CSV table of N, CA and C in Angstrom, one decimal:
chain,number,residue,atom,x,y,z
A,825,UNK,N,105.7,196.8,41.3
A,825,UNK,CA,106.3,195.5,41.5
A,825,UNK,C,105.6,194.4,40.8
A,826,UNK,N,104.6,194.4,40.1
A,826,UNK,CA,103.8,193.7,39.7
A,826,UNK,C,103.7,193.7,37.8
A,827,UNK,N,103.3,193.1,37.2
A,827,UNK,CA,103.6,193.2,35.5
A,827,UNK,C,102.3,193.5,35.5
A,828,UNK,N,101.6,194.2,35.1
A,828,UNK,CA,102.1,195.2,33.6
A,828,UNK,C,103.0,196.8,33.9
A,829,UNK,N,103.1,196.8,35.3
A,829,UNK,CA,104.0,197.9,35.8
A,829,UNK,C,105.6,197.9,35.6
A,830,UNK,N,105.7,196.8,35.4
A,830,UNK,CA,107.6,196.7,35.7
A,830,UNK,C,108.1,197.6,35.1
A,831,UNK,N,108.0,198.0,34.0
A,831,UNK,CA,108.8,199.4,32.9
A,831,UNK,C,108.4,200.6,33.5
A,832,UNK,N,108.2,201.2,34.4
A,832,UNK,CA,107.6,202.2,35.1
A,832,UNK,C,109.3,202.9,35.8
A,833,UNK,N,109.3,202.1,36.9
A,833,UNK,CA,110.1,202.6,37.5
A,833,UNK,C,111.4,202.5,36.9
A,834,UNK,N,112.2,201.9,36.0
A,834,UNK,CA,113.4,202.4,34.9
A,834,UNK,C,113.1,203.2,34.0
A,835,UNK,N,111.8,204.1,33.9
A,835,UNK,CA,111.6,205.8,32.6
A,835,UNK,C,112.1,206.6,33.9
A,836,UNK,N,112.8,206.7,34.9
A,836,UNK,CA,113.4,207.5,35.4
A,836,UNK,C,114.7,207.5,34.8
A,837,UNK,N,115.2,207.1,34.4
A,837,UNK,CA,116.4,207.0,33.4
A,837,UNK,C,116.3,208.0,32.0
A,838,UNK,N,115.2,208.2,31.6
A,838,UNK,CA,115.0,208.8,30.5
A,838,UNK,C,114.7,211.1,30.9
A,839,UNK,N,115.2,211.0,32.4
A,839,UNK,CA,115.2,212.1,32.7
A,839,UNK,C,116.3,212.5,33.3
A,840,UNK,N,116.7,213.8,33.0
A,840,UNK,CA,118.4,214.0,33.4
A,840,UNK,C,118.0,214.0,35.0
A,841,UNK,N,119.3,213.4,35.0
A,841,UNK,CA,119.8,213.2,36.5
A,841,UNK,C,118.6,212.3,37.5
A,842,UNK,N,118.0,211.7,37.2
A,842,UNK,CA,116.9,211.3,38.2
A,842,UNK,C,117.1,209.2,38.2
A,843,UNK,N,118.3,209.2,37.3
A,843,UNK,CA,118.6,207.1,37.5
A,843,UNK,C,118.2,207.0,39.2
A,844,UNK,N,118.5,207.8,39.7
A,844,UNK,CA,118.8,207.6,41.3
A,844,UNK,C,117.4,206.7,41.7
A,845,UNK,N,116.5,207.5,41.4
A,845,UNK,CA,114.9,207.5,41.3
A,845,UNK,C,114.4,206.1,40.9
A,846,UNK,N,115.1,206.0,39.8
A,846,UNK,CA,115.3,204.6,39.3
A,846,UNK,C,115.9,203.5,40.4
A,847,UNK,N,117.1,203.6,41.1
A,847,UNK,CA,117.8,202.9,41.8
A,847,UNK,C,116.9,202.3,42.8
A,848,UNK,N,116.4,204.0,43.8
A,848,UNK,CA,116.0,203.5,45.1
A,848,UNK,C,114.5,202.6,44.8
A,849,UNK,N,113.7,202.3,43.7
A,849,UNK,CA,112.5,201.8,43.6
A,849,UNK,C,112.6,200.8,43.2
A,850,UNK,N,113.8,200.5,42.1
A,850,UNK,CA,113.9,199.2,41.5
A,850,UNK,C,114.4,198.1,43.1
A,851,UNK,N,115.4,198.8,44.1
A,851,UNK,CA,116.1,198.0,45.2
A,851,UNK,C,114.8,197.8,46.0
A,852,UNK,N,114.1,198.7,46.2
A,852,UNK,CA,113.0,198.7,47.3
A,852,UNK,C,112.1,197.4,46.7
A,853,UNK,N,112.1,197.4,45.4
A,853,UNK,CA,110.6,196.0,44.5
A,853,UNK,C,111.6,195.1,45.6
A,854,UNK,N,112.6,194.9,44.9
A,854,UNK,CA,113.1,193.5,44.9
A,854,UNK,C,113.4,193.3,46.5
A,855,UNK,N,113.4,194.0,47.7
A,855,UNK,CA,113.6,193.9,48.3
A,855,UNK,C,112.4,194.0,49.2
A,856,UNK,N,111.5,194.3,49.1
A,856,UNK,CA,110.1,194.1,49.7
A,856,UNK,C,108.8,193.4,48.7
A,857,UNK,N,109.4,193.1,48.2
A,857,UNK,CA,108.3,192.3,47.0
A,857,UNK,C,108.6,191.3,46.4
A,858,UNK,N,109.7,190.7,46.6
A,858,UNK,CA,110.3,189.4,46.4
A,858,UNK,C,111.3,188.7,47.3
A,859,UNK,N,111.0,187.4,47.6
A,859,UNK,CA,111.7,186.8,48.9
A,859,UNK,C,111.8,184.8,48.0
A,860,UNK,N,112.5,184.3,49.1
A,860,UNK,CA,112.9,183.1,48.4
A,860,UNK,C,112.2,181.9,49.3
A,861,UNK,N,110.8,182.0,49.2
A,861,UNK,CA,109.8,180.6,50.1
A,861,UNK,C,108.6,180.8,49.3
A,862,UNK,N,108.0,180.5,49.4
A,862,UNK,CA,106.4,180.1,48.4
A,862,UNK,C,105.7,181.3,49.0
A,863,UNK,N,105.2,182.4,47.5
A,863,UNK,CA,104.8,183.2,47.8
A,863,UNK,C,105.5,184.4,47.3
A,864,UNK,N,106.8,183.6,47.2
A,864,UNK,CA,108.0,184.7,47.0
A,864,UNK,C,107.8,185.9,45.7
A,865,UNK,N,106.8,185.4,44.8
A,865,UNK,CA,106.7,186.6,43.6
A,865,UNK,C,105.4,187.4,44.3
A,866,UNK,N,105.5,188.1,43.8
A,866,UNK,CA,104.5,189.6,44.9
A,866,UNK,C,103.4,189.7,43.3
A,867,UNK,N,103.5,188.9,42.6
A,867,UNK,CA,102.0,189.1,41.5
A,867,UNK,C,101.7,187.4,40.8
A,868,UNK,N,101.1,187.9,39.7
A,868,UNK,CA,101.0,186.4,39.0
A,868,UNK,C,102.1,186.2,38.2
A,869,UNK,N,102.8,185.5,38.1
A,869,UNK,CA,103.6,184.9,37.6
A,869,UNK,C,103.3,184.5,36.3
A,870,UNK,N,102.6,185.1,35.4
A,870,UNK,CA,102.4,185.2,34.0
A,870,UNK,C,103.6,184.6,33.2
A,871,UNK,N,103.7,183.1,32.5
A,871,UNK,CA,104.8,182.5,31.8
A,871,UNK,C,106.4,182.9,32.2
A,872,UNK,N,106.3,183.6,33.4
A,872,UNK,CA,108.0,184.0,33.9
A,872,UNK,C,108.5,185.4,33.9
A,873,UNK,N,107.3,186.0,34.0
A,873,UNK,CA,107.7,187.5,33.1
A,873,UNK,C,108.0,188.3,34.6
A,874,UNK,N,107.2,187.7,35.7
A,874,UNK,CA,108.0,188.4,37.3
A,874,UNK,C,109.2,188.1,37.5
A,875,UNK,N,109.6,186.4,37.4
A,875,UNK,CA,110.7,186.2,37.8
A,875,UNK,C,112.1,186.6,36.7
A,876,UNK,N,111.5,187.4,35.2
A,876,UNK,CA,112.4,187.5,34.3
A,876,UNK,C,112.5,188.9,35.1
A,877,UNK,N,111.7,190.1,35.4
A,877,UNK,CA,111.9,191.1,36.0
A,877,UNK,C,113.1,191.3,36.7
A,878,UNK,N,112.6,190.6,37.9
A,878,UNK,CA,113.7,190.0,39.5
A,878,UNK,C,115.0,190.1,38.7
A,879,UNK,N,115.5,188.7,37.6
A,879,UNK,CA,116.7,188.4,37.5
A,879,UNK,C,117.3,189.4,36.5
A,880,UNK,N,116.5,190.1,35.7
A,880,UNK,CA,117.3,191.3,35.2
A,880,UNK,C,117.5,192.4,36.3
A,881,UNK,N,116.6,192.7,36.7
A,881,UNK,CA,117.2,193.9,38.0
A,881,UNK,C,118.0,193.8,38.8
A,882,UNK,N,118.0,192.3,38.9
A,882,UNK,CA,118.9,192.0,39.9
A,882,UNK,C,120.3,191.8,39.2
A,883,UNK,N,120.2,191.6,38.0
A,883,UNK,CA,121.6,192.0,36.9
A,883,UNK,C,121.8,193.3,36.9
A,884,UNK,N,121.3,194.3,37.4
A,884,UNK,CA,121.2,195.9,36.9
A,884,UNK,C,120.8,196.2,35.4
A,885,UNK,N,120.1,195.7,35.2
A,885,UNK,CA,119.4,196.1,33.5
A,885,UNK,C,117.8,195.4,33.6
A,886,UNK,N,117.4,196.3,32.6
A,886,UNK,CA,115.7,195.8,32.3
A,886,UNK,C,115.7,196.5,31.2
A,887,UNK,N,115.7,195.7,30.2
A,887,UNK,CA,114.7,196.2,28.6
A,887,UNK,C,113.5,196.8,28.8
A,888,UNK,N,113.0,197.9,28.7
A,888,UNK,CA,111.9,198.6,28.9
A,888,UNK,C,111.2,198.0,27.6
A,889,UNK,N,111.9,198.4,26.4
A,889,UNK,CA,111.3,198.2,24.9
A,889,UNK,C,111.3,197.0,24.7
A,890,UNK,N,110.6,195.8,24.9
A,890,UNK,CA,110.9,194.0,24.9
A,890,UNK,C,111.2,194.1,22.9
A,891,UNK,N,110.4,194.9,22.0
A,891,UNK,CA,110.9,194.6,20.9
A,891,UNK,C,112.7,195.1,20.3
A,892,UNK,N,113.3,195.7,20.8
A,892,UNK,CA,114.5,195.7,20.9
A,892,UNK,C,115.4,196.8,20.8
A,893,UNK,N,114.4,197.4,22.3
A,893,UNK,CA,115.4,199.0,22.5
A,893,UNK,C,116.5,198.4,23.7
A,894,UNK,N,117.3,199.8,24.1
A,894,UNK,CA,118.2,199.2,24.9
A,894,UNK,C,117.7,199.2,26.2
A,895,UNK,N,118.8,198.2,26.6
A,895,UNK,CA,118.0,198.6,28.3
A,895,UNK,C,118.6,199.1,29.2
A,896,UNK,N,117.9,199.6,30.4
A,896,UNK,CA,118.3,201.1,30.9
A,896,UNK,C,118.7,200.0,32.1
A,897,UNK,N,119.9,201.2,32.8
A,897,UNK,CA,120.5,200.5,34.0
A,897,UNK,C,119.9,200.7,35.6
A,898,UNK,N,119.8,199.7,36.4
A,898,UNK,CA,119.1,200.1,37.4
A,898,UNK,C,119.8,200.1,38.5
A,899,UNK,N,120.1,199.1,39.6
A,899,UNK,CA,120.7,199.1,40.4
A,899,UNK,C,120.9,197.5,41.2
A,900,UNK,N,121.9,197.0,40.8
A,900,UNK,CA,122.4,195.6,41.2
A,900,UNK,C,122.6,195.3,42.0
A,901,UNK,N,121.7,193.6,42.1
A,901,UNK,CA,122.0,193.3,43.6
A,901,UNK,C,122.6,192.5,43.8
A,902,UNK,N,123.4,191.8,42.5
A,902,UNK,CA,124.6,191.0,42.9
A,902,UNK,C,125.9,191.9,42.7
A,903,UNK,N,126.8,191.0,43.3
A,903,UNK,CA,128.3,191.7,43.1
A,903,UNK,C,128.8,191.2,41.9
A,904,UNK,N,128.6,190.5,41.2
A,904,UNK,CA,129.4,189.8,39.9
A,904,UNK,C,128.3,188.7,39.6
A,905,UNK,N,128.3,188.3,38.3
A,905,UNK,CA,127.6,187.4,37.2
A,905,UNK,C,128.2,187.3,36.0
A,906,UNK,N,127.7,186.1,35.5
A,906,UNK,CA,128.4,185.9,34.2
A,906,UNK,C,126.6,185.4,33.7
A,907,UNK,N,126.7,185.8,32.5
A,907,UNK,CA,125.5,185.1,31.4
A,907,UNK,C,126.1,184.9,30.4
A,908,UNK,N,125.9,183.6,29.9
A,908,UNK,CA,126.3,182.7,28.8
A,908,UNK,C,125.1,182.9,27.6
A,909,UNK,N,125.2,183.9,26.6
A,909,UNK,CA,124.6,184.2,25.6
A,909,UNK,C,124.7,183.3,24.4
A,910,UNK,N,125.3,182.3,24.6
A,910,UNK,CA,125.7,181.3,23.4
A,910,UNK,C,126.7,181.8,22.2
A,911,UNK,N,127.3,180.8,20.9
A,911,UNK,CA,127.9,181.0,20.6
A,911,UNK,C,129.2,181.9,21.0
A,912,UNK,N,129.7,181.1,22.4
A,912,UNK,CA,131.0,181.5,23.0
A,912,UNK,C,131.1,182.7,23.7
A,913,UNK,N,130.0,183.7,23.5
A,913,UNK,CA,129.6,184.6,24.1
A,913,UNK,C,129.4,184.9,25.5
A,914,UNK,N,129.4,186.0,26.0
A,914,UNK,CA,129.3,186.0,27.8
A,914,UNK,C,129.5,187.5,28.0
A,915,UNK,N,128.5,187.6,29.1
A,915,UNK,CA,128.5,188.6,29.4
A,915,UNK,C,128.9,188.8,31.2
A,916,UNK,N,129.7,189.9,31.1
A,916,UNK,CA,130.6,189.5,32.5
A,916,UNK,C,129.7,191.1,33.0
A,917,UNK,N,129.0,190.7,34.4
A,917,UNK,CA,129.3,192.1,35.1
A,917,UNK,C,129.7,191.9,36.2
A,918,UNK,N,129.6,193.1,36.9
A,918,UNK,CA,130.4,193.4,38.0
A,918,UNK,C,129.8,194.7,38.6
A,919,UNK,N,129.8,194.5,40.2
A,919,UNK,CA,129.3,195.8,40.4
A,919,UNK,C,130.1,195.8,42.0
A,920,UNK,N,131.2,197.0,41.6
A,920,UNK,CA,132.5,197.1,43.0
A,920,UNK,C,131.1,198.2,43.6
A,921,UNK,N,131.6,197.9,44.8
A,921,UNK,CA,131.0,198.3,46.5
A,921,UNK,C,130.0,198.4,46.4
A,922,UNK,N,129.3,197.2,46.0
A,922,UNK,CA,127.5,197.0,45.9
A,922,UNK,C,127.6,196.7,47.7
A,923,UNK,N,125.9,196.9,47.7
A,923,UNK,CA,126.1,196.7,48.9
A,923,UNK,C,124.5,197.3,49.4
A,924,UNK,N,123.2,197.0,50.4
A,924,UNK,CA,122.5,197.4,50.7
A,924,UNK,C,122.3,198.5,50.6
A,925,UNK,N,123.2,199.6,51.5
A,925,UNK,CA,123.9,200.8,51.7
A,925,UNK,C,123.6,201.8,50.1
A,926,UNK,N,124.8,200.8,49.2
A,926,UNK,CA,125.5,201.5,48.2
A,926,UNK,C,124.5,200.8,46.7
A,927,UNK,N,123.5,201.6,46.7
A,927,UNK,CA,122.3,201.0,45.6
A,927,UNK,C,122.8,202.2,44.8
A,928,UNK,N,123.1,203.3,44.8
A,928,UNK,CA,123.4,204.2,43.7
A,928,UNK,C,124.7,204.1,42.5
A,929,UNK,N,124.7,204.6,41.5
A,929,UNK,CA,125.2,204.5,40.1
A,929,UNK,C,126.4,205.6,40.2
A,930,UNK,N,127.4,205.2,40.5
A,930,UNK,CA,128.3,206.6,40.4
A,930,UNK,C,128.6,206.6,39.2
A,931,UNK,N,128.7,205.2,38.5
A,931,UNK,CA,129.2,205.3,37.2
A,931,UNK,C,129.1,203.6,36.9
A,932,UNK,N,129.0,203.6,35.2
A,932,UNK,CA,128.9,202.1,34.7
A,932,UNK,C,129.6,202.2,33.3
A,933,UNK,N,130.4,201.3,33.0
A,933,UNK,CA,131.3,201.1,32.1
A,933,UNK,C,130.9,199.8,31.4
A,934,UNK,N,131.4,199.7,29.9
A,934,UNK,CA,131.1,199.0,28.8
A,934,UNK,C,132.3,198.7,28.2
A,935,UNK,N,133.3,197.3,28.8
A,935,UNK,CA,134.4,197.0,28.1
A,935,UNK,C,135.4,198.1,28.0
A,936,UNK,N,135.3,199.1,29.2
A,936,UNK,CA,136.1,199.7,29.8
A,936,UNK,C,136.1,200.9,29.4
A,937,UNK,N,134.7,201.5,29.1
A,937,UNK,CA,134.7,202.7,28.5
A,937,UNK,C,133.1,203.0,28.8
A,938,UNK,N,133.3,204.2,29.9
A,938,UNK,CA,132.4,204.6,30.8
A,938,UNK,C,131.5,205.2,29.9
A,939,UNK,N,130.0,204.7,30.8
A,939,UNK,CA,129.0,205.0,29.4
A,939,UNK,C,128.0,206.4,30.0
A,940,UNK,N,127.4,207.4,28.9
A,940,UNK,CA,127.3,208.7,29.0
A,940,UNK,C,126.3,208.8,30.0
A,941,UNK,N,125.1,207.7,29.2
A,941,UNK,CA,123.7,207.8,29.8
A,941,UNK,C,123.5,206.3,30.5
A,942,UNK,N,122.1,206.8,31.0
A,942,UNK,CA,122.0,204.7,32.3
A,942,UNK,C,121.3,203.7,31.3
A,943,UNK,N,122.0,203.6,30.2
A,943,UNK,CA,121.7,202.4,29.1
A,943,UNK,C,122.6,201.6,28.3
A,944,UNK,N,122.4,200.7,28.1
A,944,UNK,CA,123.2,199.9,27.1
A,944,UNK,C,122.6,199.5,26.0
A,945,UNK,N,122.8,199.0,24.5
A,945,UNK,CA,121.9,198.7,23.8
A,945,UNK,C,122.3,197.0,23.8
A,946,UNK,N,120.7,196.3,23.2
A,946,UNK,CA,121.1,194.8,22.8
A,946,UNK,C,122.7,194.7,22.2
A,947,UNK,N,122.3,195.1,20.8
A,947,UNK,CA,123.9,195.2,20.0
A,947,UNK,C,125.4,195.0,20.7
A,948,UNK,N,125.2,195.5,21.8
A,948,UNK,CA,126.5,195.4,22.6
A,948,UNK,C,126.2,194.2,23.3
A,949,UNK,N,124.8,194.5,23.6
A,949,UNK,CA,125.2,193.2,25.1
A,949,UNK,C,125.5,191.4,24.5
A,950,UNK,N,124.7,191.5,23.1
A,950,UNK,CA,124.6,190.4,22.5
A,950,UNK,C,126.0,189.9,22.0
A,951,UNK,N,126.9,190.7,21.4
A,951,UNK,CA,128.2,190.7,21.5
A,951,UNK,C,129.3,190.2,22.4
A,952,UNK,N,128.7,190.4,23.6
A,952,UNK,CA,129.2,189.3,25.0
A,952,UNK,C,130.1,191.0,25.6
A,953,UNK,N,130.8,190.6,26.8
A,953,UNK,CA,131.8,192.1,27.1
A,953,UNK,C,131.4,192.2,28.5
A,954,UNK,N,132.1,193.2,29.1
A,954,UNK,CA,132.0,193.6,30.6
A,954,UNK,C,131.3,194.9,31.1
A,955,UNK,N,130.5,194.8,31.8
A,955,UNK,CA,129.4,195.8,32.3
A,955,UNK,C,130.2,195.6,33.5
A,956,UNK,N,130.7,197.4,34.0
A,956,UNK,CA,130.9,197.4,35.6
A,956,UNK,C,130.1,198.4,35.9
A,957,UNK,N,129.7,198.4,37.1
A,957,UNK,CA,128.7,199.4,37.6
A,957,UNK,C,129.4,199.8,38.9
A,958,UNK,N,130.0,200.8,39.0
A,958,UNK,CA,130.6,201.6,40.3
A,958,UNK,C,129.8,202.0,41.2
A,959,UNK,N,129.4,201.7,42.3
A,959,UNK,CA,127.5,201.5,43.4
A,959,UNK,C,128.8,202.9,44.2
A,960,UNK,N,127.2,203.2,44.6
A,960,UNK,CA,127.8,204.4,46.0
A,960,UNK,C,126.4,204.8,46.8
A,961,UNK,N,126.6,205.3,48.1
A,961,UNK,CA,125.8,205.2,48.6
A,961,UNK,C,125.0,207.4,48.7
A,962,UNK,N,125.9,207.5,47.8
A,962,UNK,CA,125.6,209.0,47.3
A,962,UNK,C,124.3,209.3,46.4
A,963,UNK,N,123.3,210.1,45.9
A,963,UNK,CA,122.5,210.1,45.2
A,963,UNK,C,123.5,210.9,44.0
């Protein structure tokens, strides 16, 4: 839960079948290691790099590779967001029957075309488009 660890628990994604692994550890940080009162970041707050953690996980994605691999999907803890990438750009996600419960990945689509593995690359996301992430409470 802490930086220089954050890329740790999304290399579960880099092994077949084990995102899950990924899921339940990235929901457990943010849910036992981050709260909203002073105090709320669970390490040092190093130029934003905890709370950049938080708000991508909590988008369902984290760049493992900060120089510009893709990033792997985790498990979302909003139901919908928009990010304004500039130049008219935006990125829409969505994550149907999210839910405490339903932290698992049954499936996640990319402008409507369900994706093989739990990654997306920059290239796409920089392009703006819709990330859905289908949550289930199944492993």
């Amino acid at each position: 839960g802490n930086e220089p660890s954050h890329h740790i628990v999304y290399m579960y994604n880099w092994l077949e079948g084990q995102q899950y692994k990924c899921a339940e550890l990235v929901r457990r940080i943010m849910d036992e290691m981050y709260f909203d009162e002073g105090g709320g970041v669970c390490g040092n707050e190093d130029c934003g790099q905890m709370s950049a953690w938080y708000i991508l996980s909590a988008l369902g994605i984290y760049q493992v590779d900060p120089a510009g691999g893709d990033f792997a999907l985790g498990s979302p803890a909003v139901k919908s967001a928009k990010v304004h990438l500039g130049d008219d750009k935006v990125l829409n996600i969505k994550a149907l029957n999210n839910s405490p419960e339903n932290i698992y990945l049954r499936s996640a689509s990319w402008n409507g075309v369900e994706l093989e593995k739990p990654f997306i690359s920059w290239e796409s996301i920089r392009e703006g488009g819709e990330l859905v992430f289908e949550m289930t409470n199944e492993r």
